[in-house]
mmCIF file of C-alpha atoms and ligand atoms in Angstrom:
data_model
loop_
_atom_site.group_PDB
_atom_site.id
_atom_site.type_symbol
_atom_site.label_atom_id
_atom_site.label_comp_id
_atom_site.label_asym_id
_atom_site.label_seq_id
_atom_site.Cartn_x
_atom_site.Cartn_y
_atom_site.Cartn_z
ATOM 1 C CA UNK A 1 0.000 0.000 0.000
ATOM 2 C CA UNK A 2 2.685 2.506 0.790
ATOM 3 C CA UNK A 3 4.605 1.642 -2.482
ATOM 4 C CA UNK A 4 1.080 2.411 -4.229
ATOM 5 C CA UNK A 5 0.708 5.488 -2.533
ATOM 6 C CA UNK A 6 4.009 6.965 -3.186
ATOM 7 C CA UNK A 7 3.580 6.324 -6.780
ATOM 8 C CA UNK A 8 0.230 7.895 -6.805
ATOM 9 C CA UNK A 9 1.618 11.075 -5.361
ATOM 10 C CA UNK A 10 4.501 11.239 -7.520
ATOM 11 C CA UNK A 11 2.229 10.874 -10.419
ATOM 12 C CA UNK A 12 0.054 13.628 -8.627
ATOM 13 C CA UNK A 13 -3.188 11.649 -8.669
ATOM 14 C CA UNK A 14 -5.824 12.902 -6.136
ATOM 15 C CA UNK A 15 -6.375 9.972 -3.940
ATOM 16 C CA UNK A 16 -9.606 9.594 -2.328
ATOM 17 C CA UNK A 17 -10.193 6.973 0.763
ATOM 18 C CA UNK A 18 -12.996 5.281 2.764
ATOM 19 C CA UNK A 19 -12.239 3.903 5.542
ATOM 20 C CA UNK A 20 -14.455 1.430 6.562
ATOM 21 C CA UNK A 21 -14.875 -2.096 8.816
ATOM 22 C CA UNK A 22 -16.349 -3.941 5.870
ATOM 23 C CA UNK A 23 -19.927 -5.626 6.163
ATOM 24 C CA UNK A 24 -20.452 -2.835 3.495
ATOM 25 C CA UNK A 25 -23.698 -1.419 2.742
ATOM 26 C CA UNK A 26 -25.367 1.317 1.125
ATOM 27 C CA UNK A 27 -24.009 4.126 3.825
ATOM 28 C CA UNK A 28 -20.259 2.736 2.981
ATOM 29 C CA UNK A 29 -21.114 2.988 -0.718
ATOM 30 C CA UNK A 30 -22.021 6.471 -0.650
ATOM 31 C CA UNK A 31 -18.910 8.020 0.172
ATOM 32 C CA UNK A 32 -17.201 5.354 -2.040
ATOM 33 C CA UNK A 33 -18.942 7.225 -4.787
ATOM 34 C CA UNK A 34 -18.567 10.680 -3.424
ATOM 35 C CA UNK A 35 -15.069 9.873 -3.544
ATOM 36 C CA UNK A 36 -14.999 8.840 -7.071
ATOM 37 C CA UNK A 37 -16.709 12.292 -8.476
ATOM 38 C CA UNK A 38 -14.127 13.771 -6.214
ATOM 39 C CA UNK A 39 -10.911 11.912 -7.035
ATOM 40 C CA UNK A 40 -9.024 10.640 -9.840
ATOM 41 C CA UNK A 41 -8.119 7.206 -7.457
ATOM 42 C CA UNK A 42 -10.271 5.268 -5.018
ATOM 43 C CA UNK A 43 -8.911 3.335 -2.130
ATOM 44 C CA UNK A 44 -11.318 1.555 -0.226
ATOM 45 C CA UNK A 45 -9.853 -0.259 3.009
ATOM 46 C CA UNK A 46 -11.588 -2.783 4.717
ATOM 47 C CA UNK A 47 -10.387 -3.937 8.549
ATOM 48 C CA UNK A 48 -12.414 -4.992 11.571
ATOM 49 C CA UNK A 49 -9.751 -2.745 13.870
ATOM 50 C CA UNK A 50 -8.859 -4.582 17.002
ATOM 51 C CA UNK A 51 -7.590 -1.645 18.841
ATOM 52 C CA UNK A 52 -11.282 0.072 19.288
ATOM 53 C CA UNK A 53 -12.987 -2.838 20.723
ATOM 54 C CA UNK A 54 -13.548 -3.245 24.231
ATOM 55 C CA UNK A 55 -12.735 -6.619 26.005
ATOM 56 C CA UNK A 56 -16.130 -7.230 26.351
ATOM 57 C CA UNK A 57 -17.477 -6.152 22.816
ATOM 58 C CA UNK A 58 -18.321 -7.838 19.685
ATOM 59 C CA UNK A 59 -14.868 -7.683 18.005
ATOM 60 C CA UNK A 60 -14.883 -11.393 17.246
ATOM 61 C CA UNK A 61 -18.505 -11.419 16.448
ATOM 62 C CA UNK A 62 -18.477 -8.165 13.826
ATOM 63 C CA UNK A 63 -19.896 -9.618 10.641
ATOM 64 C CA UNK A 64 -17.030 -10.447 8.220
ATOM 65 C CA UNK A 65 -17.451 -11.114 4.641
ATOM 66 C CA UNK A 66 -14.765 -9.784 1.956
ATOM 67 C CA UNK A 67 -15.877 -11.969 -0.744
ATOM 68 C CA UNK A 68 -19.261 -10.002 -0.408
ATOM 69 C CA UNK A 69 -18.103 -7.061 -0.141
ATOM 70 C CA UNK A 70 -15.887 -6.998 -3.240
ATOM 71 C CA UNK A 71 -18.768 -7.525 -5.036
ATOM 72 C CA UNK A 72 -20.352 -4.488 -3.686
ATOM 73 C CA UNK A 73 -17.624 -2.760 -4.871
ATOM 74 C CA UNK A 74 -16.915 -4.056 -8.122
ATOM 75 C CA UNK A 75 -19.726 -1.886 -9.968
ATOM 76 C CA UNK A 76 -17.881 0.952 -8.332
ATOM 77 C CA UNK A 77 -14.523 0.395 -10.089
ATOM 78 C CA UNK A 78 -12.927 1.003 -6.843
ATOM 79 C CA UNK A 79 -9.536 1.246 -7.831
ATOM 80 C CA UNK A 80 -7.305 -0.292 -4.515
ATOM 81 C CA UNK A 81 -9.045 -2.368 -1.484
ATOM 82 C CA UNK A 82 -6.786 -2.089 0.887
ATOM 83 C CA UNK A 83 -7.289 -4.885 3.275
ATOM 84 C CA UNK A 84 -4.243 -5.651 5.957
ATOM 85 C CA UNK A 85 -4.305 -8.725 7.878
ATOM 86 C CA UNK A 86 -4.678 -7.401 11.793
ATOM 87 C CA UNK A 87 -1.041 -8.880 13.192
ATOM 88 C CA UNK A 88 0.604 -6.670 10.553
ATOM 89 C CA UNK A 89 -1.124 -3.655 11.231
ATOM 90 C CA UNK A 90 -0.411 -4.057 15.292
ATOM 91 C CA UNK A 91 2.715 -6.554 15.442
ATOM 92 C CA UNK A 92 3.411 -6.642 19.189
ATOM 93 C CA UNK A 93 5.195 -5.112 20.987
ATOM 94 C CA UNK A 94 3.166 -2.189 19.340
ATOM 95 C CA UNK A 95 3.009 0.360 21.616
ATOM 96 C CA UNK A 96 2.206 3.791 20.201
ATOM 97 C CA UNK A 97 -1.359 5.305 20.628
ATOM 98 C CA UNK A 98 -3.251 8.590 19.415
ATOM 99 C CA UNK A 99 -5.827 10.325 22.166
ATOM 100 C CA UNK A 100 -7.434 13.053 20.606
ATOM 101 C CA UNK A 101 -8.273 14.269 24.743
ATOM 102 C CA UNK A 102 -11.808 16.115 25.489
ATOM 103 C CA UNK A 103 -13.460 15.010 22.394
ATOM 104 C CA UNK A 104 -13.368 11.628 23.156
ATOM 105 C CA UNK A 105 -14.880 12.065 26.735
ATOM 106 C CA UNK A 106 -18.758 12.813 26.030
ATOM 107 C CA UNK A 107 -21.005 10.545 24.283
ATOM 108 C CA UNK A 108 -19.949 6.919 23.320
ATOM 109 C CA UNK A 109 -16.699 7.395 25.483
ATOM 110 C CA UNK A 110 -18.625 7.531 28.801
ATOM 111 C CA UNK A 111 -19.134 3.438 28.300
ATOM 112 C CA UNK A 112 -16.368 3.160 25.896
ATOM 113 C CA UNK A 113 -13.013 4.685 27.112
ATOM 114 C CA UNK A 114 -10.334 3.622 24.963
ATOM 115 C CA UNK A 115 -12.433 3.449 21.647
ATOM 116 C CA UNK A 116 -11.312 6.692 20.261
ATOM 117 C CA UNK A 117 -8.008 6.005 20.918
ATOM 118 C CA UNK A 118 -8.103 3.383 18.965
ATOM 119 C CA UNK A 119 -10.009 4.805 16.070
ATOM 120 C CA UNK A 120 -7.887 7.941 16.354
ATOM 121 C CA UNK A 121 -4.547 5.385 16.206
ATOM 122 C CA UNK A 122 -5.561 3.371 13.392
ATOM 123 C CA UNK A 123 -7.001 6.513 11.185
ATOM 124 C CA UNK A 124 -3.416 7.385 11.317
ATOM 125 C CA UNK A 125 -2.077 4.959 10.161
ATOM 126 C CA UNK A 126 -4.284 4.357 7.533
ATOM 127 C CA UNK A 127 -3.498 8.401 6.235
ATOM 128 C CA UNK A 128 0.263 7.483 6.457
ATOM 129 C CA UNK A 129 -0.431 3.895 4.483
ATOM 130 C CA UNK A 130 -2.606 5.253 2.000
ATOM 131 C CA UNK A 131 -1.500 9.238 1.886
ATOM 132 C CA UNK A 132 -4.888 10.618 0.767
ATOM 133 C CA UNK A 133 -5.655 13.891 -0.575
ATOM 134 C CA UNK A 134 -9.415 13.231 0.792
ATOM 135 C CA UNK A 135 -10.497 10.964 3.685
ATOM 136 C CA UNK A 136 -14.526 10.145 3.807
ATOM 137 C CA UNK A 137 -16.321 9.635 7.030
ATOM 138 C CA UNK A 138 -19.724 9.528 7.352
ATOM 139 C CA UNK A 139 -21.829 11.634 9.794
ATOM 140 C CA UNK A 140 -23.096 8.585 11.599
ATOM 141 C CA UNK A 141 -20.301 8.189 13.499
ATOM 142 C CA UNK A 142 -20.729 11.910 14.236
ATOM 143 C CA UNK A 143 -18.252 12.082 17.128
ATOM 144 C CA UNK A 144 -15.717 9.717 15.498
ATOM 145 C CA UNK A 145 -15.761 12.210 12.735
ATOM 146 C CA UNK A 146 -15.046 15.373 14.538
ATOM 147 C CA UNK A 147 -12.400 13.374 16.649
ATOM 148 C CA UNK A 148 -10.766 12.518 13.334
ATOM 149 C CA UNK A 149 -11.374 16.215 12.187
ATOM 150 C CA UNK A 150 -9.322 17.484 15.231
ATOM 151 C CA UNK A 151 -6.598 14.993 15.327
ATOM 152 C CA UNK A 152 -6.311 16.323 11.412
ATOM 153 C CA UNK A 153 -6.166 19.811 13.033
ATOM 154 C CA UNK A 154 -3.754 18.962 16.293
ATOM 155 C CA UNK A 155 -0.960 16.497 13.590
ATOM 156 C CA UNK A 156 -1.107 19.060 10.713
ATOM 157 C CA UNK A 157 -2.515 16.195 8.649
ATOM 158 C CA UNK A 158 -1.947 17.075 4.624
ATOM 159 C CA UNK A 159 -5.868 15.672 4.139
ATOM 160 C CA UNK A 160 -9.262 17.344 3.992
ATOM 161 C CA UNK A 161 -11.619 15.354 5.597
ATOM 162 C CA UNK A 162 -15.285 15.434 3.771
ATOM 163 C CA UNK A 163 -18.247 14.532 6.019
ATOM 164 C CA UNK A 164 -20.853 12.380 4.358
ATOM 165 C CA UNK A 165 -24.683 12.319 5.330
ATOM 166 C CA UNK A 166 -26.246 9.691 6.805
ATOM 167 C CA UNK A 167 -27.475 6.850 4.862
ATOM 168 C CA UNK A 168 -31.701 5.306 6.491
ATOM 169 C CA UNK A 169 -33.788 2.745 5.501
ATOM 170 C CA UNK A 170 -36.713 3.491 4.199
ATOM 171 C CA UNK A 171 -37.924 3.204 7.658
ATOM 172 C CA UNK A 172 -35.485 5.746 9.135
ATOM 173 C CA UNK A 173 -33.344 3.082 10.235
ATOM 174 C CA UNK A 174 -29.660 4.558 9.783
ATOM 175 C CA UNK A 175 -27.996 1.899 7.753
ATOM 176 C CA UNK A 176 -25.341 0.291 10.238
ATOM 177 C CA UNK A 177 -23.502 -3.456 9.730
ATOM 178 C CA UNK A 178 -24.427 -4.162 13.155
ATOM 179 C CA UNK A 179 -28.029 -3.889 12.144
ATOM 180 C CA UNK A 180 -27.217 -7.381 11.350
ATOM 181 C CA UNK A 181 -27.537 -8.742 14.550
ATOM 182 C CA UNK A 182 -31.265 -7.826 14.959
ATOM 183 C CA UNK A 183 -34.140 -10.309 14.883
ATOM 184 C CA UNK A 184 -37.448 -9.495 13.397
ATOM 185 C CA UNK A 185 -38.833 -7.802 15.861
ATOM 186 C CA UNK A 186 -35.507 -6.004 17.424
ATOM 187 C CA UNK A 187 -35.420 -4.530 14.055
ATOM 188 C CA UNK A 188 -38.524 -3.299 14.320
ATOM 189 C CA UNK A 189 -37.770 -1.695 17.709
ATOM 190 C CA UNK A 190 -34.472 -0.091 16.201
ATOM 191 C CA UNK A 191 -36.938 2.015 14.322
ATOM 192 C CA UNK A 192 -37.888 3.851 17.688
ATOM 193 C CA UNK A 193 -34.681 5.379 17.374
ATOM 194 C CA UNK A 194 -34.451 7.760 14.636
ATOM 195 C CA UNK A 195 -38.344 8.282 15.289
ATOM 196 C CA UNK A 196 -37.812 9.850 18.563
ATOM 197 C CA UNK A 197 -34.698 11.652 17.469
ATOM 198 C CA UNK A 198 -37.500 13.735 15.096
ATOM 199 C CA UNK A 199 -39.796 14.405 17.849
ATOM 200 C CA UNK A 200 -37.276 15.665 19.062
ATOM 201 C CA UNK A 201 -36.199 17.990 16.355
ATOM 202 C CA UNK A 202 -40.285 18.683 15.764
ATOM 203 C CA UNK A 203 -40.299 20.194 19.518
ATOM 204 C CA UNK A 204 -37.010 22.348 18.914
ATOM 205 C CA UNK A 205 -38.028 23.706 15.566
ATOM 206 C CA UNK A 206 -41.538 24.443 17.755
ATOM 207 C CA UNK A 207 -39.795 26.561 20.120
ATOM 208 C CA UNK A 208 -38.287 24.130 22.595
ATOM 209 C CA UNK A 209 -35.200 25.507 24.096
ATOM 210 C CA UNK A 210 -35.011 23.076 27.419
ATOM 211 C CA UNK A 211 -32.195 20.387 26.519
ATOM 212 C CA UNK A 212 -33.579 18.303 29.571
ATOM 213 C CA UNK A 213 -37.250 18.467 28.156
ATOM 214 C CA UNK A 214 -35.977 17.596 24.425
ATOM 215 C CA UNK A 215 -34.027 14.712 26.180
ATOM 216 C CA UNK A 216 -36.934 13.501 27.696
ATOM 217 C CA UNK A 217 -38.940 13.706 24.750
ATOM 218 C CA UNK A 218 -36.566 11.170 22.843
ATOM 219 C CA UNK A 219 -35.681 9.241 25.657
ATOM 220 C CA UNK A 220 -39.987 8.307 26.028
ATOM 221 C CA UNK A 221 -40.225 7.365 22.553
ATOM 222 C CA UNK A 222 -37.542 5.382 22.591
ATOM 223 C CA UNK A 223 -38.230 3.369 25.315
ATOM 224 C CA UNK A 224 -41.537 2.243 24.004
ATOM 225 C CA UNK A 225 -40.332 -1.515 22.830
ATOM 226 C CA UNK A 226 -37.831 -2.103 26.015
ATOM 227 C CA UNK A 227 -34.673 -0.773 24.407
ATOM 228 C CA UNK A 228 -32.281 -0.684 26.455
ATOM 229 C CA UNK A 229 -30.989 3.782 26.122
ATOM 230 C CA UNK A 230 -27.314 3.996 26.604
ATOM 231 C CA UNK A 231 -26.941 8.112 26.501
ATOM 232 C CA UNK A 232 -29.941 10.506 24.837
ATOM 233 C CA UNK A 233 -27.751 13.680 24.765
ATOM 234 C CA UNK A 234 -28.217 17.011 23.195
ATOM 235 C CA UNK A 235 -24.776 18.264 22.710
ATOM 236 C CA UNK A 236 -22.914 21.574 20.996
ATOM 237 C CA UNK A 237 -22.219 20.291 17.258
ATOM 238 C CA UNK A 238 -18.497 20.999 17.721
ATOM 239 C CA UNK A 239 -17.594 20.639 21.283
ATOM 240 C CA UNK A 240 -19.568 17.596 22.494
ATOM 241 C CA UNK A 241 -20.515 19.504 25.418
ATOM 242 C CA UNK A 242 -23.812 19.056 27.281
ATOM 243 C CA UNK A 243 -26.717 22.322 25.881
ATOM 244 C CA UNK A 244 -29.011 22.265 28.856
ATOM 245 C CA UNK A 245 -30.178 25.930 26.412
ATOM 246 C CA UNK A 246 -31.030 25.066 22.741
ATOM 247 C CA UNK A 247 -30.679 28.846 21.290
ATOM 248 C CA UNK A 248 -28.927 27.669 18.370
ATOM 249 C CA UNK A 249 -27.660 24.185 16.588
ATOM 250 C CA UNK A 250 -27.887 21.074 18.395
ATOM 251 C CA UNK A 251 -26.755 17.552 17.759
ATOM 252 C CA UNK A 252 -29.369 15.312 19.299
ATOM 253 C CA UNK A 253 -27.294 12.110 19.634
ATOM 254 C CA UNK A 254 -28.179 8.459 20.915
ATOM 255 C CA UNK A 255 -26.981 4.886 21.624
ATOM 256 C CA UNK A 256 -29.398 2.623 22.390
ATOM 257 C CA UNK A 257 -28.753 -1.606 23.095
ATOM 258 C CA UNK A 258 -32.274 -3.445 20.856
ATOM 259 C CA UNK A 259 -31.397 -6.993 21.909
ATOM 260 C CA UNK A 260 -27.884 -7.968 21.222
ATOM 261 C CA UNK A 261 -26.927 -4.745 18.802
ATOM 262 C CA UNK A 262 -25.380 -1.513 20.352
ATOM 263 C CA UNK A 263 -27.353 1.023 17.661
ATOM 264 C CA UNK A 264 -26.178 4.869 17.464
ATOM 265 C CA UNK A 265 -27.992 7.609 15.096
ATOM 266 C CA UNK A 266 -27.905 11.714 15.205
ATOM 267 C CA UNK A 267 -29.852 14.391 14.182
ATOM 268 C CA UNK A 268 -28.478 17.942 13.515
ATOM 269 C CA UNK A 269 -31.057 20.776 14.544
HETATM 270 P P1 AMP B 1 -17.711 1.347 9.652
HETATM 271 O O1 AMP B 1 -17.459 0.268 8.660
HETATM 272 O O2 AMP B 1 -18.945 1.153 10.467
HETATM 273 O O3 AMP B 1 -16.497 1.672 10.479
HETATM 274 O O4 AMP B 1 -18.007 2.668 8.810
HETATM 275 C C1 AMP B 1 -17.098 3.133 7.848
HETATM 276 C C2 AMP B 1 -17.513 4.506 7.398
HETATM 277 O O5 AMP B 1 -18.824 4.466 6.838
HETATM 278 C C3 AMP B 1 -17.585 5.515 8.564
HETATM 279 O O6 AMP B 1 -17.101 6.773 8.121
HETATM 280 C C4 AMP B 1 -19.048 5.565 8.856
HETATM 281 O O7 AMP B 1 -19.463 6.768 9.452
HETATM 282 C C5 AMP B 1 -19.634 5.412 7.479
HETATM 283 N N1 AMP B 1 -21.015 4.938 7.585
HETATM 284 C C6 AMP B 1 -21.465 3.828 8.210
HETATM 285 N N2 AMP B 1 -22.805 3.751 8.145
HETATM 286 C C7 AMP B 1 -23.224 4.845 7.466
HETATM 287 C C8 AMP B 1 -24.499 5.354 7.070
HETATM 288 N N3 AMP B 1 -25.625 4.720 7.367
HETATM 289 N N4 AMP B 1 -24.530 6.510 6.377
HETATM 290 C C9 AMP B 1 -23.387 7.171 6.069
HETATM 291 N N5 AMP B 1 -22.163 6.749 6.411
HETATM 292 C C10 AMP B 1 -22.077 5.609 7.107
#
């Protein structure tokens, strides 16, 4: 990869990449076409990264299949799938790690400490393997993306990073490859979630300025079916931080258990 990147930038191609965990769907294949109208090369990688799972999480259980997923991609003329075996992107006695500090606090890293780090880490080296000029992350993963954003920022990172909307089911249901692990009727209880996220956006556009009230607006609907709510949280776009006063954007984020599948989803107000 770095001996295809190195000729790419000597040939001064513009080198677009999506970083992704495979399982691809429909959200991953959005920025992999955003990237080819932006790009004269594509590189797509695909690893399940065992530095952002927690000892207790699904790491050995996240759905796997590369055979399927280069089909996905093939229509796409993707140009490189980058696809590193997980002992040569961490040999031991690897030791080197990448905190991007308050940003990874709020949110998902209340119940998941070290997962930004090990995004944050493995983003890294992925820019310094593949040496894009464009790096596409989609808004789903809203706080991953801003903690990539500011580690770009903090490293003086030669790459623009390009946010990417998120990709629902017809439903509402934001497309996810842990969606996966839901049964029938969990997946019809994953619906709840981007539901409540617009009654909550309903009330704000109405004139709702109490973050608690919003919160407790979302947090009811999404209840309904027995999900399990990890964090409801109505949060400055940027900082992460807590708005207990809505008097301008919000992020209403949440990350709710349905059965076995830890589900997240946003809405920007
Ligand atoms: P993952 O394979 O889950 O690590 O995701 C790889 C990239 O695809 C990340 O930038 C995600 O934010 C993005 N992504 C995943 N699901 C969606 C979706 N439903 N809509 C848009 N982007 C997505």
């Amino acid at each position: 990869m770095q001996q295809e990147a190195s000729n790419l930038l000597l040939a001064r191609r513009t080198v677009g990449f999506v970083p992704t965990m495979g399982a691809l769907h429909e959200g991953h294949l959005s920025l992999v076409r955003r990237s080819k109208k932006e790009n004269e090369v594509t590189v797509v990688s695909i690893f399940v990264n065992p530095t952002q799972f927690g000892p207790n999480e699904d790491y050995t259980r996240y759905p796997k299949n590369l055979e399927k997923d280069l089909e996905l991609l093939k229509p796409l003329a993707v140009d490189i799938v980058f696809s590193p075996e997980a002992n040569r992107m961490f040999p031991p006695p690897f030791q080197t790690r990448v905190t991007v500090e308050e940003l990874s606090k709020p949110l998902c890293g209340q119940s998941r400490p070290l997962f930004f780090r090990g995004v944050a880490t493995v983003v890294l080296k992925l820019f310094n393997l593949v040496e894009p000029t464009r790096a596409y992350f989609g808004e789903k993963d809203y706080q991953q993306l801003q903690v990539v954003t500011q580690m770009v920022k903090d490293l003086n990172l030669d790459v623009e990073i390009v946010p990417c909307p998120i990709v629902r089911e017809e439903d509402g249901l934001a497309m996810s490859s842990r969606n996966a692990y839901l049964s029938p009727s969990e997946r019809a209880d994953a619906t709840l979630l981007y539901a409540g996220l617009s009654l909550g956006k309903k009330a704000i556009l109405q004139g709702e300025k109490n973050g608690d009230t919003v919160k407790k607006i979302i947090e009811s609907h999404i209840q309904k079916a027995g999900n399990r709510i990890e964090y409801v949280s109505i949060v400055h776009p940027k900082m992460l931080t807590d708005l207990k006063q809505i008097d301008n954007e919000a992020l209403l984020a949440v990350a709710v258990w349905v059965g076995k599948a830890r589900l997240i989803d946003n809405l920007l107000v």
